[in-house]
């Protein structure tokens, strides 16, 4: 049985931290499931960590569906959340509902995530009323990076902090079951967490949120030249991968690999017949 949004509510009530990690393919999803990560976000960060873009803006709904379908198919336990990408929900509540329904049906995710506060609340309400659970996302919303002028901490000043509080309350009133707080000062995230009945999931929002979300590639340092402050490296896999690929290159070039241990032998009789046939072809 998969984790449900009711479990999220219970975890907040019980003070049990909610752990969420992004995953985009069978390997990352299986690792999350194997260690018991309760929630997987198939985020549009895949544009940056999988597709190699410098923002999430080029990601399309078809891309998310492709990756989310894999994650849903290879897991049985975690709640799988599919991200609605740039401009797939901002044009009208009807457009949002149509695209959220595609994500649910084609990728079989349990719920969708979208970015925005007060202004997107009517859209959240429309999707939720149709039966689709919505996770909201406020603070630094990466799809609006061009409006923010970079990936900057949000809500440091009085007015922007007040706006974030209004956003959080509007999202909750609209029926969102959870909200991601990204790059928000820890004190403000704590205020919002205490104010809301729904769980807050922080990324760069300090230790007082009800849960935390991180990007798979960041915590494993799959990119060793990029280290955002809000993350922590639990391994240096990228460096190890680079060293392994370099060694493979070197060994093939030097004819060290493959050896007989990596090769397969033919039946001696079959080989003898073949050799005779080849020899007689050459002499004839
Ligand atoms: O797309 C994503 O992975 C996200 C997380 C960073 C919260 O939105």
PDB file of N, CA and C in Angstrom, residues 116-175:
ATOM      1  N   UNK A 116       3.391  28.581  -6.913  1.00  0.00           N
ATOM      2  CA  UNK A 116       2.626  29.819  -6.829  1.00  0.00           C
ATOM      3  C   UNK A 116       1.820  29.896  -5.549  1.00  0.00           C
ATOM      4  N   UNK A 117       1.453  31.144  -5.190  1.00  0.00           N
ATOM      5  CA  UNK A 117       0.745  31.387  -3.943  1.00  0.00           C
ATOM      6  C   UNK A 117      -0.689  31.831  -4.172  1.00  0.00           C
ATOM      7  N   UNK A 118      -1.022  33.000  -3.586  1.00  0.00           N
ATOM      8  CA  UNK A 118      -2.406  33.514  -3.650  1.00  0.00           C
ATOM      9  C   UNK A 118      -2.995  33.461  -5.051  1.00  0.00           C
ATOM     10  N   UNK A 119      -2.193  33.884  -6.037  1.00  0.00           N
ATOM     11  CA  UNK A 119      -2.741  34.035  -7.387  1.00  0.00           C
ATOM     12  C   UNK A 119      -3.145  32.695  -8.016  1.00  0.00           C
ATOM     13  N   UNK A 120      -2.535  31.607  -7.530  1.00  0.00           N
ATOM     14  CA  UNK A 120      -2.820  30.294  -8.131  1.00  0.00           C
ATOM     15  C   UNK A 120      -3.862  29.519  -7.297  1.00  0.00           C
ATOM     16  N   UNK A 121      -4.302  30.124  -6.196  1.00  0.00           N
ATOM     17  CA  UNK A 121      -5.238  29.418  -5.296  1.00  0.00           C
ATOM     18  C   UNK A 121      -6.522  28.959  -6.002  1.00  0.00           C
ATOM     19  N   UNK A 122      -7.143  29.790  -6.864  1.00  0.00           N
ATOM     20  CA  UNK A 122      -8.359  29.302  -7.545  1.00  0.00           C
ATOM     21  C   UNK A 122      -8.078  28.065  -8.404  1.00  0.00           C
ATOM     22  N   UNK A 123      -6.890  27.997  -8.970  1.00  0.00           N
ATOM     23  CA  UNK A 123      -6.522  26.831  -9.786  1.00  0.00           C
ATOM     24  C   UNK A 123      -6.365  25.596  -8.902  1.00  0.00           C
ATOM     25  N   UNK A 124      -5.728  25.783  -7.748  1.00  0.00           N
ATOM     26  CA  UNK A 124      -5.577  24.657  -6.805  1.00  0.00           C
ATOM     27  C   UNK A 124      -6.958  24.141  -6.425  1.00  0.00           C
ATOM     28  N   UNK A 125      -7.849  25.079  -6.133  1.00  0.00           N
ATOM     29  CA  UNK A 125      -9.201  24.687  -5.711  1.00  0.00           C
ATOM     30  C   UNK A 125      -9.899  23.877  -6.803  1.00  0.00           C
ATOM     31  N   UNK A 126      -9.741  24.320  -8.045  1.00  0.00           N
ATOM     32  CA  UNK A 126     -10.389  23.624  -9.176  1.00  0.00           C
ATOM     33  C   UNK A 126      -9.855  22.195  -9.297  1.00  0.00           C
ATOM     34  N   UNK A 127      -8.532  22.026  -9.186  1.00  0.00           N
ATOM     35  CA  UNK A 127      -7.930  20.690  -9.349  1.00  0.00           C
ATOM     36  C   UNK A 127      -8.343  19.787  -8.180  1.00  0.00           C
ATOM     37  N   UNK A 128      -8.261  20.338  -6.968  1.00  0.00           N
ATOM     38  CA  UNK A 128      -8.579  19.529  -5.778  1.00  0.00           C
ATOM     39  C   UNK A 128     -10.044  19.092  -5.814  1.00  0.00           C
ATOM     40  N   UNK A 129     -10.923  20.023  -6.209  1.00  0.00           N
ATOM     41  CA  UNK A 129     -12.362  19.664  -6.255  1.00  0.00           C
ATOM     42  C   UNK A 129     -12.623  18.556  -7.255  1.00  0.00           C
ATOM     43  N   UNK A 130     -11.769  18.446  -8.268  1.00  0.00           N
ATOM     44  CA  UNK A 130     -11.934  17.376  -9.268  1.00  0.00           C
ATOM     45  C   UNK A 130     -11.351  16.057  -8.770  1.00  0.00           C
ATOM     46  N   UNK A 131     -10.749  16.062  -7.585  1.00  0.00           N
ATOM     47  CA  UNK A 131     -10.275  14.801  -7.003  1.00  0.00           C
ATOM     48  C   UNK A 131      -8.783  14.572  -7.083  1.00  0.00           C
ATOM     49  N   UNK A 132      -8.037  15.590  -7.463  1.00  0.00           N
ATOM     50  CA  UNK A 132      -6.578  15.424  -7.596  1.00  0.00           C
ATOM     51  C   UNK A 132      -5.881  16.179  -6.462  1.00  0.00           C
ATOM     52  N   UNK A 133      -5.130  15.472  -5.607  1.00  0.00           N
ATOM     53  CA  UNK A 133      -4.432  16.173  -4.525  1.00  0.00           C
ATOM     54  C   UNK A 133      -3.312  17.069  -5.073  1.00  0.00           C
ATOM     55  N   UNK A 134      -3.189  18.251  -4.475  1.00  0.00           N
ATOM     56  CA  UNK A 134      -2.194  19.223  -4.954  1.00  0.00           C
ATOM     57  C   UNK A 134      -1.209  19.577  -3.854  1.00  0.00           C
ATOM     58  N   UNK A 135       0.058  19.509  -4.208  1.00  0.00           N
ATOM     59  CA  UNK A 135       1.129  20.029  -3.356  1.00  0.00           C
ATOM     60  C   UNK A 135       1.504  21.394  -3.935  1.00  0.00           C
ATOM     61  N   UNK A 136       1.505  22.413  -3.085  1.00  0.00           N
ATOM     62  CA  UNK A 136       1.862  23.747  -3.573  1.00  0.00           C
ATOM     63  C   UNK A 136       3.361  23.995  -3.353  1.00  0.00           C
ATOM     64  N   UNK A 137       3.853  25.108  -3.862  1.00  0.00           N
ATOM     65  CA  UNK A 137       5.296  25.396  -3.789  1.00  0.00           C
ATOM     66  C   UNK A 137       5.454  26.913  -3.805  1.00  0.00           C
ATOM     67  N   UNK A 138       5.945  27.472  -2.689  1.00  0.00           N
ATOM     68  CA  UNK A 138       6.128  28.927  -2.620  1.00  0.00           C
ATOM     69  C   UNK A 138       7.549  29.254  -2.142  1.00  0.00           C
ATOM     70  N   UNK A 139       7.848  30.567  -2.128  1.00  0.00           N
ATOM     71  CA  UNK A 139       9.210  31.010  -1.810  1.00  0.00           C
ATOM     72  C   UNK A 139       9.913  31.198  -3.134  1.00  0.00           C
ATOM     73  N   UNK A 140      11.113  30.629  -3.268  1.00  0.00           N
ATOM     74  CA  UNK A 140      11.772  30.664  -4.569  1.00  0.00           C
ATOM     75  C   UNK A 140      11.101  29.609  -5.449  1.00  0.00           C
ATOM     76  N   UNK A 141      10.343  30.063  -6.411  1.00  0.00           N
ATOM     77  CA  UNK A 141       9.672  29.138  -7.328  1.00  0.00           C
ATOM     78  C   UNK A 141      10.474  29.171  -8.633  1.00  0.00           C
ATOM     79  N   UNK A 142      11.228  28.089  -8.919  1.00  0.00           N
ATOM     80  CA  UNK A 142      12.220  28.156 -10.000  1.00  0.00           C
ATOM     81  C   UNK A 142      11.655  28.479 -11.382  1.00  0.00           C
ATOM     82  N   UNK A 143      10.363  28.175 -11.596  1.00  0.00           N
ATOM     83  CA  UNK A 143       9.806  28.504 -12.922  1.00  0.00           C
ATOM     84  C   UNK A 143       9.713  30.024 -13.124  1.00  0.00           C
ATOM     85  N   UNK A 144       9.802  30.792 -12.014  1.00  0.00           N
ATOM     86  CA  UNK A 144       9.756  32.260 -12.113  1.00  0.00           C
ATOM     87  C   UNK A 144      11.140  32.869 -11.942  1.00  0.00           C
ATOM     88  N   UNK A 145      12.188  32.094 -12.203  1.00  0.00           N
ATOM     89  CA  UNK A 145      13.556  32.568 -11.951  1.00  0.00           C
ATOM     90  C   UNK A 145      13.849  33.875 -12.686  1.00  0.00           C
ATOM     91  N   UNK A 146      13.259  34.049 -13.850  1.00  0.00           N
ATOM     92  CA  UNK A 146      13.535  35.276 -14.607  1.00  0.00           C
ATOM     93  C   UNK A 146      12.889  36.494 -13.954  1.00  0.00           C
ATOM     94  N   UNK A 147      11.754  36.283 -13.305  1.00  0.00           N
ATOM     95  CA  UNK A 147      11.119  37.402 -12.579  1.00  0.00           C
ATOM     96  C   UNK A 147      11.918  37.735 -11.319  1.00  0.00           C
ATOM     97  N   UNK A 148      12.462  36.720 -10.658  1.00  0.00           N
ATOM     98  CA  UNK A 148      13.236  36.947  -9.431  1.00  0.00           C
ATOM     99  C   UNK A 148      14.638  37.474  -9.734  1.00  0.00           C
ATOM    100  N   UNK A 149      15.092  37.271 -10.983  1.00  0.00           N
ATOM    101  CA  UNK A 149      16.455  37.692 -11.331  1.00  0.00           C
ATOM    102  C   UNK A 149      17.512  36.785 -10.729  1.00  0.00           C
ATOM    103  N   UNK A 150      17.205  35.518 -10.596  1.00  0.00           N
ATOM    104  CA  UNK A 150      18.186  34.553 -10.074  1.00  0.00           C
ATOM    105  C   UNK A 150      17.571  33.684  -9.004  1.00  0.00           C
ATOM    106  N   UNK A 151      18.334  32.687  -8.580  1.00  0.00           N
ATOM    107  CA  UNK A 151      17.854  31.750  -7.555  1.00  0.00           C
ATOM    108  C   UNK A 151      18.163  32.352  -6.171  1.00  0.00           C
ATOM    109  N   UNK A 152      17.302  33.258  -5.711  1.00  0.00           N
ATOM    110  CA  UNK A 152      17.565  34.023  -4.486  1.00  0.00           C
ATOM    111  C   UNK A 152      16.604  33.660  -3.357  1.00  0.00           C
ATOM    112  N   UNK A 153      17.098  33.844  -2.114  1.00  0.00           N
ATOM    113  CA  UNK A 153      16.242  33.644  -0.941  1.00  0.00           C
ATOM    114  C   UNK A 153      15.080  34.646  -1.006  1.00  0.00           C
ATOM    115  N   UNK A 154      13.871  34.163  -0.700  1.00  0.00           N
ATOM    116  CA  UNK A 154      12.662  35.000  -0.752  1.00  0.00           C
ATOM    117  C   UNK A 154      12.144  35.252   0.670  1.00  0.00           C
ATOM    118  N   UNK A 155      11.484  36.403   0.852  1.00  0.00           N
ATOM    119  CA  UNK A 155      10.802  36.678   2.117  1.00  0.00           C
ATOM    120  C   UNK A 155      11.715  37.220   3.199  1.00  0.00           C
ATOM    121  N   UNK A 156      12.788  37.895   2.792  1.00  0.00           N
ATOM    122  CA  UNK A 156      13.692  38.467   3.812  1.00  0.00           C
ATOM    123  C   UNK A 156      13.165  39.803   4.311  1.00  0.00           C
ATOM    124  N   UNK A 157      12.446  40.529   3.427  1.00  0.00           N
ATOM    125  CA  UNK A 157      11.918  41.834   3.825  1.00  0.00           C
ATOM    126  C   UNK A 157      10.486  41.677   4.338  1.00  0.00           C
ATOM    127  N   UNK A 158      10.048  42.705   5.117  1.00  0.00           N
ATOM    128  CA  UNK A 158       8.735  42.615   5.774  1.00  0.00           C
ATOM    129  C   UNK A 158       7.612  42.333   4.781  1.00  0.00           C
ATOM    130  N   UNK A 159       7.583  43.117   3.691  1.00  0.00           N
ATOM    131  CA  UNK A 159       6.439  42.973   2.778  1.00  0.00           C
ATOM    132  C   UNK A 159       6.453  41.624   2.071  1.00  0.00           C
ATOM    133  N   UNK A 160       7.644  41.176   1.641  1.00  0.00           N
ATOM    134  CA  UNK A 160       7.680  39.883   0.935  1.00  0.00           C
ATOM    135  C   UNK A 160       7.396  38.733   1.907  1.00  0.00           C
ATOM    136  N   UNK A 161       7.787  38.914   3.179  1.00  0.00           N
ATOM    137  CA  UNK A 161       7.472  37.886   4.188  1.00  0.00           C
ATOM    138  C   UNK A 161       5.967  37.834   4.416  1.00  0.00           C
ATOM    139  N   UNK A 162       5.351  39.025   4.519  1.00  0.00           N
ATOM    140  CA  UNK A 162       3.885  39.053   4.692  1.00  0.00           C
ATOM    141  C   UNK A 162       3.190  38.379   3.514  1.00  0.00           C
ATOM    142  N   UNK A 163       3.716  38.636   2.304  1.00  0.00           N
ATOM    143  CA  UNK A 163       3.106  38.031   1.109  1.00  0.00           C
ATOM    144  C   UNK A 163       3.214  36.502   1.175  1.00  0.00           C
ATOM    145  N   UNK A 164       4.362  36.005   1.634  1.00  0.00           N
ATOM    146  CA  UNK A 164       4.516  34.545   1.720  1.00  0.00           C
ATOM    147  C   UNK A 164       3.526  33.941   2.724  1.00  0.00           C
ATOM    148  N   UNK A 165       3.279  34.673   3.806  1.00  0.00           N
ATOM    149  CA  UNK A 165       2.285  34.186   4.782  1.00  0.00           C
ATOM    150  C   UNK A 165       0.892  34.170   4.144  1.00  0.00           C
ATOM    151  N   UNK A 166       0.571  35.246   3.401  1.00  0.00           N
ATOM    152  CA  UNK A 166      -0.738  35.270   2.705  1.00  0.00           C
ATOM    153  C   UNK A 166      -0.819  34.126   1.701  1.00  0.00           C
ATOM    154  N   UNK A 167       0.294  33.893   0.999  1.00  0.00           N
ATOM    155  CA  UNK A 167       0.322  32.797   0.010  1.00  0.00           C
ATOM    156  C   UNK A 167       0.041  31.459   0.680  1.00  0.00           C
ATOM    157  N   UNK A 168       0.731  31.225   1.797  1.00  0.00           N
ATOM    158  CA  UNK A 168       0.594  29.935   2.496  1.00  0.00           C
ATOM    159  C   UNK A 168      -0.848  29.730   2.950  1.00  0.00           C
ATOM    160  N   UNK A 169      -1.451  30.784   3.506  1.00  0.00           N
ATOM    161  CA  UNK A 169      -2.833  30.654   3.986  1.00  0.00           C
ATOM    162  C   UNK A 169      -3.817  30.446   2.836  1.00  0.00           C
ATOM    163  N   UNK A 170      -3.562  31.122   1.716  1.00  0.00           N
ATOM    164  CA  UNK A 170      -4.465  30.997   0.560  1.00  0.00           C
ATOM    165  C   UNK A 170      -4.394  29.590  -0.031  1.00  0.00           C
ATOM    166  N   UNK A 171      -3.203  29.061  -0.088  1.00  0.00           N
ATOM    167  CA  UNK A 171      -2.998  27.708  -0.629  1.00  0.00           C
ATOM    168  C   UNK A 171      -3.725  26.672   0.235  1.00  0.00           C
ATOM    169  N   UNK A 172      -3.562  26.846   1.542  1.00  0.00           N
ATOM    170  CA  UNK A 172      -4.223  25.907   2.466  1.00  0.00           C
ATOM    171  C   UNK A 172      -5.748  26.005   2.319  1.00  0.00           C
ATOM    172  N   UNK A 173      -6.249  27.247   2.255  1.00  0.00           N
ATOM    173  CA  UNK A 173      -7.705  27.432   2.122  1.00  0.00           C
ATOM    174  C   UNK A 173      -8.205  26.836   0.807  1.00  0.00           C
ATOM    175  N   UNK A 174      -7.356  26.829  -0.209  1.00  0.00           N
ATOM    176  CA  UNK A 174      -7.773  26.299  -1.517  1.00  0.00           C
ATOM    177  C   UNK A 174      -7.786  24.777  -1.536  1.00  0.00           C
ATOM    178  N   UNK A 175      -7.189  24.149  -0.517  1.00  0.00           N
ATOM    179  CA  UNK A 175      -7.274  22.692  -0.434  1.00  0.00           C
ATOM    180  C   UNK A 175      -5.981  21.936  -0.700  1.00  0.00           C
TER     181      UNK A 175
END
